Short mmCIF file of C-alpha atoms in Angstrom, two decimals:
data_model
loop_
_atom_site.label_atom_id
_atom_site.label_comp_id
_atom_site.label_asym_id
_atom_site.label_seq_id
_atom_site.Cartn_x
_atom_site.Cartn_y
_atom_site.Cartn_z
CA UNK A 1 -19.82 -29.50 -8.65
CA UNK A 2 -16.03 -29.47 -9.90
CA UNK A 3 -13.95 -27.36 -8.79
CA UNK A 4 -12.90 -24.39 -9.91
CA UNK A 5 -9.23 -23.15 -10.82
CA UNK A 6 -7.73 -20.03 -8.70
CA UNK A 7 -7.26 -17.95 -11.15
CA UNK A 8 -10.94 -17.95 -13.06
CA UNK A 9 -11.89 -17.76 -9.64
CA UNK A 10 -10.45 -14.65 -8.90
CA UNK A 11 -11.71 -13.42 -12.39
CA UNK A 12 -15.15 -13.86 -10.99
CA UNK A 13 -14.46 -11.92 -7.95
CA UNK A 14 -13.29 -8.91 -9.97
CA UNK A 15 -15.73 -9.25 -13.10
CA UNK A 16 -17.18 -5.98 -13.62
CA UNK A 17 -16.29 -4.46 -9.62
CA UNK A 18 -15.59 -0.59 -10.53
CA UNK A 19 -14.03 1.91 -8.08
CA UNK A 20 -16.09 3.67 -5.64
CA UNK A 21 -17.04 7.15 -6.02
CA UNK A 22 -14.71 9.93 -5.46
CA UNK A 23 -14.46 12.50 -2.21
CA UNK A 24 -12.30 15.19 -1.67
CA UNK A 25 -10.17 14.87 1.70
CA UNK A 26 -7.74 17.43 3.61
CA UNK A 27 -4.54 16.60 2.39
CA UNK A 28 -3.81 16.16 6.01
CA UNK A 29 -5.74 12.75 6.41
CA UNK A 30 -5.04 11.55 2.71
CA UNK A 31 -2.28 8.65 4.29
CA UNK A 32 -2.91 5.47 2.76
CA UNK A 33 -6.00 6.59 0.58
CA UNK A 34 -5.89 5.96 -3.12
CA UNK A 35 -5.84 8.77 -5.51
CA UNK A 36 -9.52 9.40 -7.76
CA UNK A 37 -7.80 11.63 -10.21
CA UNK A 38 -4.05 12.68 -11.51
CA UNK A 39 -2.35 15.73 -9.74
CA UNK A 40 -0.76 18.84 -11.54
CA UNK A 41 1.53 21.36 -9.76
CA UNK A 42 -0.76 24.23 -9.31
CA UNK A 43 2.39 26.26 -8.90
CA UNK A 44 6.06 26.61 -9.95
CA UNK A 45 8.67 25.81 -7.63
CA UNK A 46 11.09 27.40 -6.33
CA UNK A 47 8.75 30.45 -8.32
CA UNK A 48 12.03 32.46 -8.51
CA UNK A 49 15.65 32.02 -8.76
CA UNK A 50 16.98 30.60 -5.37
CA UNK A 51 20.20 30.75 -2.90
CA UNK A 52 21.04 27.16 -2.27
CA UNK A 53 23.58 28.54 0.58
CA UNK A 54 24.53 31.22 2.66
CA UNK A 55 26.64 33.68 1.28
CA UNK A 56 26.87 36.41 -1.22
CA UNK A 57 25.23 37.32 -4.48
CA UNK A 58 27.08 38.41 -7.31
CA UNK A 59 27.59 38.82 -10.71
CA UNK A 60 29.67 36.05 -12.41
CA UNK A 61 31.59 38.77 -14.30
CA UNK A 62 32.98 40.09 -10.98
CA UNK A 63 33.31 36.52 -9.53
CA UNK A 64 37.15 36.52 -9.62
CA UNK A 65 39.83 35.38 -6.66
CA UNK A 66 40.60 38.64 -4.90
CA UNK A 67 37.92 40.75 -6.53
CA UNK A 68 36.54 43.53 -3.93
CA UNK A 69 33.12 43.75 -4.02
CA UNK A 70 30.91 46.46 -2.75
CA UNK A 71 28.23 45.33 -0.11
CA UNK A 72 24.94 46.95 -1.50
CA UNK A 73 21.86 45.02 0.77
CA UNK A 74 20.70 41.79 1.45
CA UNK A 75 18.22 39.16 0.65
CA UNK A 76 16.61 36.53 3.12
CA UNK A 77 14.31 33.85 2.59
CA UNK A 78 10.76 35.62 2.90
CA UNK A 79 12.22 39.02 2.21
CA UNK A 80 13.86 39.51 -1.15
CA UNK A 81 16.13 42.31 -1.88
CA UNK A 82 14.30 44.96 -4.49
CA UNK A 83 17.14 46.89 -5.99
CA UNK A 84 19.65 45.32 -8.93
CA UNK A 85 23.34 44.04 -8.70
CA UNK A 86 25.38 46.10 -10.78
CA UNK A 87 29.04 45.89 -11.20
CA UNK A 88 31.26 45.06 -8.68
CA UNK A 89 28.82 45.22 -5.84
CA UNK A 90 27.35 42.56 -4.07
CA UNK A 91 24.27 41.22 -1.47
CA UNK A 92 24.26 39.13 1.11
CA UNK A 93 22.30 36.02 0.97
CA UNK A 94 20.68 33.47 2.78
CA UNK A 95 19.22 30.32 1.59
CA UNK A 96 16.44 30.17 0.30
CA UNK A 97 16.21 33.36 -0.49
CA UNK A 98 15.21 34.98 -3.84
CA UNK A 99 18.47 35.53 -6.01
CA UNK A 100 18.55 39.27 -6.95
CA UNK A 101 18.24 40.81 -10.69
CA UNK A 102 21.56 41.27 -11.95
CA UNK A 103 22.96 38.89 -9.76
CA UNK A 104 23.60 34.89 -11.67
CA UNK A 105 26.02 33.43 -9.04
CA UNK A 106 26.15 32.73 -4.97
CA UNK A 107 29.96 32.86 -3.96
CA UNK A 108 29.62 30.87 -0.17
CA UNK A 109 30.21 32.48 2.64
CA UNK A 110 33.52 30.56 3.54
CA UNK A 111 35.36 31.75 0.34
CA UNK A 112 34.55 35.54 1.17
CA UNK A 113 35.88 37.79 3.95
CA UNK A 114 34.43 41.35 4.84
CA UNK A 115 36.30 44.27 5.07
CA UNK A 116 33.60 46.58 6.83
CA UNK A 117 31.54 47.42 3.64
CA UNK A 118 33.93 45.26 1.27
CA UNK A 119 33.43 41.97 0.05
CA UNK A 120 36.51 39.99 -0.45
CA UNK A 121 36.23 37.13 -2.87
CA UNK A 122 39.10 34.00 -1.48
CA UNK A 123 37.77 31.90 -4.91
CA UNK A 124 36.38 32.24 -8.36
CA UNK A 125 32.97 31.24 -8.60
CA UNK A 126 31.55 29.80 -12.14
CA UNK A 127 28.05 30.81 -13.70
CA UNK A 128 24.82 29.74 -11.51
CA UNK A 129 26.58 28.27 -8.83
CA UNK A 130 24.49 27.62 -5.81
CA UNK A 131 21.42 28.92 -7.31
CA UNK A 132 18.28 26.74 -7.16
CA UNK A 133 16.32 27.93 -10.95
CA UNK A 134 13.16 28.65 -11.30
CA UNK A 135 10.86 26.03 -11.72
CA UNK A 136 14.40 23.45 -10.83
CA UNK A 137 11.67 21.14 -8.65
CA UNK A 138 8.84 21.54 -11.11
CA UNK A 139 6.56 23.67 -12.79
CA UNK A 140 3.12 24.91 -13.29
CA UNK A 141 1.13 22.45 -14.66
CA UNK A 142 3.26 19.17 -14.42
CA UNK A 143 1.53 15.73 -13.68
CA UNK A 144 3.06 14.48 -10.47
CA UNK A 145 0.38 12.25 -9.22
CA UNK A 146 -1.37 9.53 -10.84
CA UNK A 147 -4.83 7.90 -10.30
CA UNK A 148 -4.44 4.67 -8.34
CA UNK A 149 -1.27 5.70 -6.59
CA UNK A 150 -1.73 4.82 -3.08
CA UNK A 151 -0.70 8.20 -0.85
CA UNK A 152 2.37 8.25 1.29
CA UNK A 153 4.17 10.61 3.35
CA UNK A 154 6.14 11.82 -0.03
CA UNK A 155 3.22 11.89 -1.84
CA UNK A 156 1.35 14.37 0.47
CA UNK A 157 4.34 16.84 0.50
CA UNK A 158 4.46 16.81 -2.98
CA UNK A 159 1.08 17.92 -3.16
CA UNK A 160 1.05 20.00 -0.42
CA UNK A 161 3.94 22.08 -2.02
CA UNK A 162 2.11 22.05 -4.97
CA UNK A 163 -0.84 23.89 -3.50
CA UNK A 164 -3.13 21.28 -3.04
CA UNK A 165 -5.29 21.36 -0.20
CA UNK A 166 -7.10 18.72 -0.81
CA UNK A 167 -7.05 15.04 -3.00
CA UNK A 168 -9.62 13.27 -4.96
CA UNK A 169 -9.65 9.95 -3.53
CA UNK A 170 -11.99 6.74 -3.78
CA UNK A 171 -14.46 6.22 -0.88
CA UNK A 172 -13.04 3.78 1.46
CA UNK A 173 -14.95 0.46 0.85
CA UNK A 174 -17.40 -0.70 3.58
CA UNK A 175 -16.84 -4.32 4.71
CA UNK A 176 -19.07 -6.45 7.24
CA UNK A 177 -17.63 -9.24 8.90
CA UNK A 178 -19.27 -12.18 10.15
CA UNK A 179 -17.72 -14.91 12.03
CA UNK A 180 -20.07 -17.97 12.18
CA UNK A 181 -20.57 -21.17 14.34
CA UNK A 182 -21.68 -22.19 17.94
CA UNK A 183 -18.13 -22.85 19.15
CA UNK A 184 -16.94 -19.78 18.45
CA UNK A 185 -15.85 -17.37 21.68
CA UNK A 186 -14.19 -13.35 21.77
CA UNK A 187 -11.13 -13.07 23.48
CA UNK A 188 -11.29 -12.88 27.05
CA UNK A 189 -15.24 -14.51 27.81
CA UNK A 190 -15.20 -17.93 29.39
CA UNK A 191 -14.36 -20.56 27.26
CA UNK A 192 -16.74 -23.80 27.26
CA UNK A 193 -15.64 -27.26 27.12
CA UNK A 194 -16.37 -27.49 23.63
CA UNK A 195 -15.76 -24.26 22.28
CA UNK A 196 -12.61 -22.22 20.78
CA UNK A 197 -11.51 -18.89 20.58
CA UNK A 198 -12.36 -16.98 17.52
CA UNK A 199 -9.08 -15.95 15.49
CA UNK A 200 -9.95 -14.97 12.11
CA UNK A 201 -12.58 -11.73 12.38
CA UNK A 202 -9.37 -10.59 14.02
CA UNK A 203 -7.11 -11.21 11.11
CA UNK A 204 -9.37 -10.26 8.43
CA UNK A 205 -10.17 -7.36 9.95
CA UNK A 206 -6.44 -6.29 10.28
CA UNK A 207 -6.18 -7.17 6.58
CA UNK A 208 -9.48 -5.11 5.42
CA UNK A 209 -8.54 -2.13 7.95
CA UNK A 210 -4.58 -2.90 6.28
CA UNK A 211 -6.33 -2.43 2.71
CA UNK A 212 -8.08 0.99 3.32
CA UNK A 213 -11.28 -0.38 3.94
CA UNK A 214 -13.79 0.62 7.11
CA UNK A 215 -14.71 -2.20 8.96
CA UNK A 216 -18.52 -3.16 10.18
CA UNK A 217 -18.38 -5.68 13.06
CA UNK A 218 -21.26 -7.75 12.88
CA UNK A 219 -19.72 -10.06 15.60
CA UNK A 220 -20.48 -13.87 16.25
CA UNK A 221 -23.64 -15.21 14.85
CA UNK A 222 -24.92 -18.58 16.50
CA UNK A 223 -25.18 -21.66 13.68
CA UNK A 224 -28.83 -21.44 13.01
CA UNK A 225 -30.92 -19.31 10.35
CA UNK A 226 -32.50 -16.39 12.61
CA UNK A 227 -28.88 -15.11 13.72
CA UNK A 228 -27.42 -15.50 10.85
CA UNK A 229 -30.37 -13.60 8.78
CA UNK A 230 -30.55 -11.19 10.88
CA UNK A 231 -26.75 -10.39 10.58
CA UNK A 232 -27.16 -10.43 6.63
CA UNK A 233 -29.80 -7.83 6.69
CA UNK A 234 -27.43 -5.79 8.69
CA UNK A 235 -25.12 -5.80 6.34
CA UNK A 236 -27.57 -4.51 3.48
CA UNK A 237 -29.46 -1.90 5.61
CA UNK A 238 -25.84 -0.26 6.90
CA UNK A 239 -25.09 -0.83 2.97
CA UNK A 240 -21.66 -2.33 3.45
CA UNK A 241 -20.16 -2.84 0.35
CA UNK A 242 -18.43 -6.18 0.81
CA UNK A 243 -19.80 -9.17 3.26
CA UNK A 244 -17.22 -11.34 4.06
CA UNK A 245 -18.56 -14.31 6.47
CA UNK A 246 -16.02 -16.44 8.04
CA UNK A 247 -17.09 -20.50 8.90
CA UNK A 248 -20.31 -21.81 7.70
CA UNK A 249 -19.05 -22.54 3.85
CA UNK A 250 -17.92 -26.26 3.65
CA UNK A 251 -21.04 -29.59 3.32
CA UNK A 252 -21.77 -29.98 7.15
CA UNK A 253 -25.41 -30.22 8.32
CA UNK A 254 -24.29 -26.70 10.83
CA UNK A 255 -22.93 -24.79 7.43
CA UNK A 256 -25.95 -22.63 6.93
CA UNK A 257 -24.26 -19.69 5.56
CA UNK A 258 -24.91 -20.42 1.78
CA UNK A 259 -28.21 -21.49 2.61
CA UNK A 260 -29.19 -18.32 4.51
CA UNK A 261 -27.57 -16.30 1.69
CA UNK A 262 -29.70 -17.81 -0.58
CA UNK A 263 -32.98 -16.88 1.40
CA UNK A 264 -31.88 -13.39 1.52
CA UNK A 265 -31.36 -13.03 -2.47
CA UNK A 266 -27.74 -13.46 -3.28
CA UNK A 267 -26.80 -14.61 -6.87
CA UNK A 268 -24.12 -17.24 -5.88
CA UNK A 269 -20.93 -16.27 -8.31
CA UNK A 270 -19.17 -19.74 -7.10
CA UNK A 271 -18.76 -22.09 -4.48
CA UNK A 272 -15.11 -24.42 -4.01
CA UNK A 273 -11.83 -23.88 -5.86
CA UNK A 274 -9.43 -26.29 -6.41
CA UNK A 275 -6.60 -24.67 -3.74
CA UNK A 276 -5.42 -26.15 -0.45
CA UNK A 277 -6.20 -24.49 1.80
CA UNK A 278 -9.08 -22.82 0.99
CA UNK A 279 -11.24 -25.32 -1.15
CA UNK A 280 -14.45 -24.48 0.37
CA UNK A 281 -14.98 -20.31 -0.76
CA UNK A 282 -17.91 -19.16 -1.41
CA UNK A 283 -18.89 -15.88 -3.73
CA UNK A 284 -21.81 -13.83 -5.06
CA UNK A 285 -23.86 -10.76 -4.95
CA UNK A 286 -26.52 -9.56 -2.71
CA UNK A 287 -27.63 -6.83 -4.69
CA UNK A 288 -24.56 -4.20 -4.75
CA UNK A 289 -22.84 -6.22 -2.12
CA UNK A 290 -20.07 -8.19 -3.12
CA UNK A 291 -19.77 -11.64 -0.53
CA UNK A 292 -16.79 -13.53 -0.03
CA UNK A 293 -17.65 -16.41 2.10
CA UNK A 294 -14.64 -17.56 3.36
CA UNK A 295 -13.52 -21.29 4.97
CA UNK A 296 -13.39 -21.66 8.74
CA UNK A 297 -10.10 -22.72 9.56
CA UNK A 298 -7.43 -19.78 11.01
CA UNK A 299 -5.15 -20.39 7.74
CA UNK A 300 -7.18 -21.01 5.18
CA UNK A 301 -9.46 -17.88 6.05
CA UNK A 302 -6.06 -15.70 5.87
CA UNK A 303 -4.71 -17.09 2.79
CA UNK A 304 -8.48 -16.34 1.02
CA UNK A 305 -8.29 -13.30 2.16
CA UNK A 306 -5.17 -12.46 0.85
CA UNK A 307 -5.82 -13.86 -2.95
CA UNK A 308 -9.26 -12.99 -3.00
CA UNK A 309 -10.35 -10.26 -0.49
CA UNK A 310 -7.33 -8.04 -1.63
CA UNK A 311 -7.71 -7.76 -4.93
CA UNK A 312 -11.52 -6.84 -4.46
CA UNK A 313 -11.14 -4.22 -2.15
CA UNK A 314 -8.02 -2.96 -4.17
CA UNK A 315 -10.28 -2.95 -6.95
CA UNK A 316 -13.11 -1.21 -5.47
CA UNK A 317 -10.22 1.41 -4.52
CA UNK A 318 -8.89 1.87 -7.95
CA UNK A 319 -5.38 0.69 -7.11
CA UNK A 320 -2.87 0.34 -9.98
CA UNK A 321 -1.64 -3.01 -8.41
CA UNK A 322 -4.44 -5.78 -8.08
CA UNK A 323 -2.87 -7.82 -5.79
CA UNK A 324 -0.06 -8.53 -3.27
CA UNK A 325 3.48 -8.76 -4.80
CA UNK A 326 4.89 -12.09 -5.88
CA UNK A 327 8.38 -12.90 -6.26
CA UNK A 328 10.57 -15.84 -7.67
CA UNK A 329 12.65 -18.04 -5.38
CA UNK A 330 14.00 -21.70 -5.30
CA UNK A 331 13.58 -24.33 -3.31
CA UNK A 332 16.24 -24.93 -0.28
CA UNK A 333 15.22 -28.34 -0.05
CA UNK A 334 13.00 -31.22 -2.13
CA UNK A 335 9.25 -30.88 -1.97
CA UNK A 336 6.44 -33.59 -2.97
CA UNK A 337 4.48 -33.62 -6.18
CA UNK A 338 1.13 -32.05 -5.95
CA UNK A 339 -2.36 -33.12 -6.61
CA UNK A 340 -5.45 -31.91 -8.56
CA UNK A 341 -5.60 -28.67 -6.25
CA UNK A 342 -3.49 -25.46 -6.46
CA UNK A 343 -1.41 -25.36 -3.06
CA UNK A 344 -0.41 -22.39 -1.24
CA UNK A 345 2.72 -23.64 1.22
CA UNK A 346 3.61 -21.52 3.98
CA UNK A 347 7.19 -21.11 4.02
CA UNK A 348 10.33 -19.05 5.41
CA UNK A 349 12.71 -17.22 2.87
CA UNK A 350 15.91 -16.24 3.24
CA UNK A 351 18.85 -14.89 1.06
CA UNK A 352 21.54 -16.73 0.18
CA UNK A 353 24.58 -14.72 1.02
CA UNK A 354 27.07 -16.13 -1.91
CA UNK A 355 24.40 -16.22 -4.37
CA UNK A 356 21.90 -13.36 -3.74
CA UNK A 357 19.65 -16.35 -4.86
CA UNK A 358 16.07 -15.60 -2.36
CA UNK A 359 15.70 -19.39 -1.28
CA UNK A 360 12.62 -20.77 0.28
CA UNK A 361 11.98 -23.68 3.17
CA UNK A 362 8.68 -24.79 3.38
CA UNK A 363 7.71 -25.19 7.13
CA UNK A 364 6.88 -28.94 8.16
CA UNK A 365 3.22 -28.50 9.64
CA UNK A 366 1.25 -27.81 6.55
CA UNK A 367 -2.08 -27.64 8.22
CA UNK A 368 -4.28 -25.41 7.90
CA UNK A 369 -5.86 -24.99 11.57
CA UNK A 370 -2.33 -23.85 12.87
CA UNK A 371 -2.26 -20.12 13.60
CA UNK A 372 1.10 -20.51 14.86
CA UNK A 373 2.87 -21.61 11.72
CA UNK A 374 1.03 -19.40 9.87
CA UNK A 375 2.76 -16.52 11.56
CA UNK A 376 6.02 -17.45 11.07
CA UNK A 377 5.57 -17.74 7.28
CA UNK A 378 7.18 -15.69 5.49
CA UNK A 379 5.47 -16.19 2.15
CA UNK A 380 2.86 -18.27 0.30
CA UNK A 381 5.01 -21.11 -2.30
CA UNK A 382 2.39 -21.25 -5.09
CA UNK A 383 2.27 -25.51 -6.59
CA UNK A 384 0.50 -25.21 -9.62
CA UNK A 385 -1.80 -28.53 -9.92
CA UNK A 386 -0.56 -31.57 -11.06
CA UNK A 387 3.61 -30.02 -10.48
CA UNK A 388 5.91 -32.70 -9.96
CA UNK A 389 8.13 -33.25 -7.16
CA UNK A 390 10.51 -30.55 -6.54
CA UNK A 391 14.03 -30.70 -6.12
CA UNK A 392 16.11 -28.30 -4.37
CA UNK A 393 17.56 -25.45 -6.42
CA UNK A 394 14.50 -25.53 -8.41
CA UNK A 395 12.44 -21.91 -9.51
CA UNK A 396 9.07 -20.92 -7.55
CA UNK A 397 6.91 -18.86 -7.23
CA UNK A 398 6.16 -16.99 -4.29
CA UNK A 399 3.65 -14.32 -2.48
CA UNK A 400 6.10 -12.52 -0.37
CA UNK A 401 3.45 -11.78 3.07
CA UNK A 402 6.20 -9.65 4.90
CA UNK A 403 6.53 -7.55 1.72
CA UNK A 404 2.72 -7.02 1.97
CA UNK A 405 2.77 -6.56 5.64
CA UNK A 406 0.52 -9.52 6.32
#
């Protein structure tokens, strides 16, 4: 079987994968969910003209250095003042609070002085001055939101002071995990002579959970056909919508995982890509579920999940972006030509302070068992296949992890 490039690859992944359907949530827990639907302003704000300060309102006629002005009432946020500014009269006023009628200026407080019912004016004020207008944040009826925006802090106060209750979202996607292979221990059990501790259901399941998805731990399933069937039909009955398995992929008489796939019904999409690390992915569909079988080792698992994983689950989200963000940089020091595969280096960045030139240093250990290197990367250098030798000072491409949060 040849292998296939990256990017028809991650084509395939994405072919035909719609949103999930759309819920309404309190606007309260709406952090980090994406957005079903676009958002109008269900009201205008400020709804009337506003103070922007304390002092007094006025008429900009009578707004004059030295005028006297008559103190007639006074208006605070919550509780307007109902009668009219005439002439030479004036209210005191609070921020916030709703400008009178008759009044079209706000003279502050520290350019006044009182003479027990007198208002002295100490400057001239111009036209509107420190009043908020009507509909000066927006109005009734404005498209604020759009669908596939991903919801922040700012994003929930916009809605809430819109009037919103409540946002359309996408359902969060569903994803089972299932780390594979007899070796395999949690955290914290005894350790056998020949076995390891299990590192990537960890990491993938910090990436799904970092993605908006809900994670369904299917745990550690032994290297033979019952366990790992059994696992499989977990996945459909609890009707997870993505089953990523982790180990299990690659040639080896103990990688079953395809195998047991098969036996269950899934319509194998692809298996190998021509990418280091990561050669050895697997993809299809069980019915509705999407699976991403991904390679064993600690690095290559990660970097799978980030170009293939993340752009799914985006995708099943309805996320403007597809995937994480990518930068250009240049090389702080000579690299060696590449080979037939696509590689993803793990490197460290770091700004050049005369140039403002983002320069990138590959890190020496390039393999891809090492969890430790992995987290000091700073970002993925994308080779394309077949790239020469590259020099330093020369233009690259780069996934920026930190910038992603990975």
């Amino acid at each position: 079987m040849s292998l296939l490039p990256v990017a028809d690859a991650l084509a395939k992944v994405v072919a035909g994968v719609t949103p999930l359907s759309v819920e309404t949530v309190a606007l309260h827990a709406t952090r980090g969910r994406v957005l079903a639907a676009a958002i109008t302003a269900l009201r205008t704000q400020p709804g009337f003209n506003a103070s922007a300060m304390d002092g007094y309102a006025v008429r900009a006629d009578d707004a004059r250095q030295g005028a006297s002005l008559e103190l007639i009432g006074e208006s605070a946020a919550g509780h307007g003042y109902a009668g009219r500014v005439g002439e030479n009269q004036a209210v005191r006023i609070f921020t916030g609070a709703p400008v009178p009628d008759g009044a079209d200026t706000v003279v502050i407080q520290e350019q006044t002085r009182r003479d027990g019912n007198r208002v002295i004016l100490e400057a001239t004020a111009k036209p509107g001055q420190h009043i908020r207008a009507r509909g000066l944040d927006f109005a009734e009826g404005r498209e604020a939101l759009r669908p596939g925006t991903v919801i922040g802090p700012r994003d929930i106060a916009l809605a809430a002071a819109m009037n919103h209750p409540g946002l359309p979202v996408h359902r969060r996607p569903k994803v089972a995990i299932l780390a594979t292979g007899d070796e395999l221990v949690l955290p914290g059990q005894a350790i056998g002579e020949n076995q390891i501790v299990a590192s990537n259901n960890f990491a993938i399941r910090a990436l799904v959970e970092a993605e908006g998805g809900e994670v369904l731990d299917l745990g550690i399933a032994s290297d033979d056909f019952p366990a790992l069937e059994a696992a499989i039909k977990r996945a459909c009955s609890e009707k997870a919508d993505v089953l990523v398995t982790i180990g299990g992929a690659s040639v080896g008489d103990h990688d079953l995982i395809q195998t047991a796939l098969t036996r269950e019904g899934m319509q194998l999409g692809f298996w190998k890509i021509a990418m280091r690390p990561g050669k050895p992915l697997l993809h299809g569909r069980l019915g509705p579920m999407h699976i991403l079988g991904l390679p064993g080792n600690p690095v290559s698992s990660v970097v799978c999940g980030v170009l293939f994983l993340v752009p799914l689950l985006r995708t099943l989200l309805g996320r403007s972006d597809a995937g994480p963000p990518r930068r250009r940089a240049v090389f702080a020091s000579s690299w060696p030509a590449n080979d037939v595969r696509e590689d993803y280096i793990r490197a460290r960045f770091m700004l050049d302070d005369t140039s403002d030139i983002l320069k990138v240093e590959p890190l020496a250990l390039q393999d891809s068992s090492l969890v430790s290197v992995m987290q000091h990367a700073d970002c993925l250098v994308i080779r394309p296949p077949f790239a020469p030798e590259a020099k330093a000072g020369e233009s690259c491409e780069i996934i920026d992890l930190r910038a992603a949060g990975y």
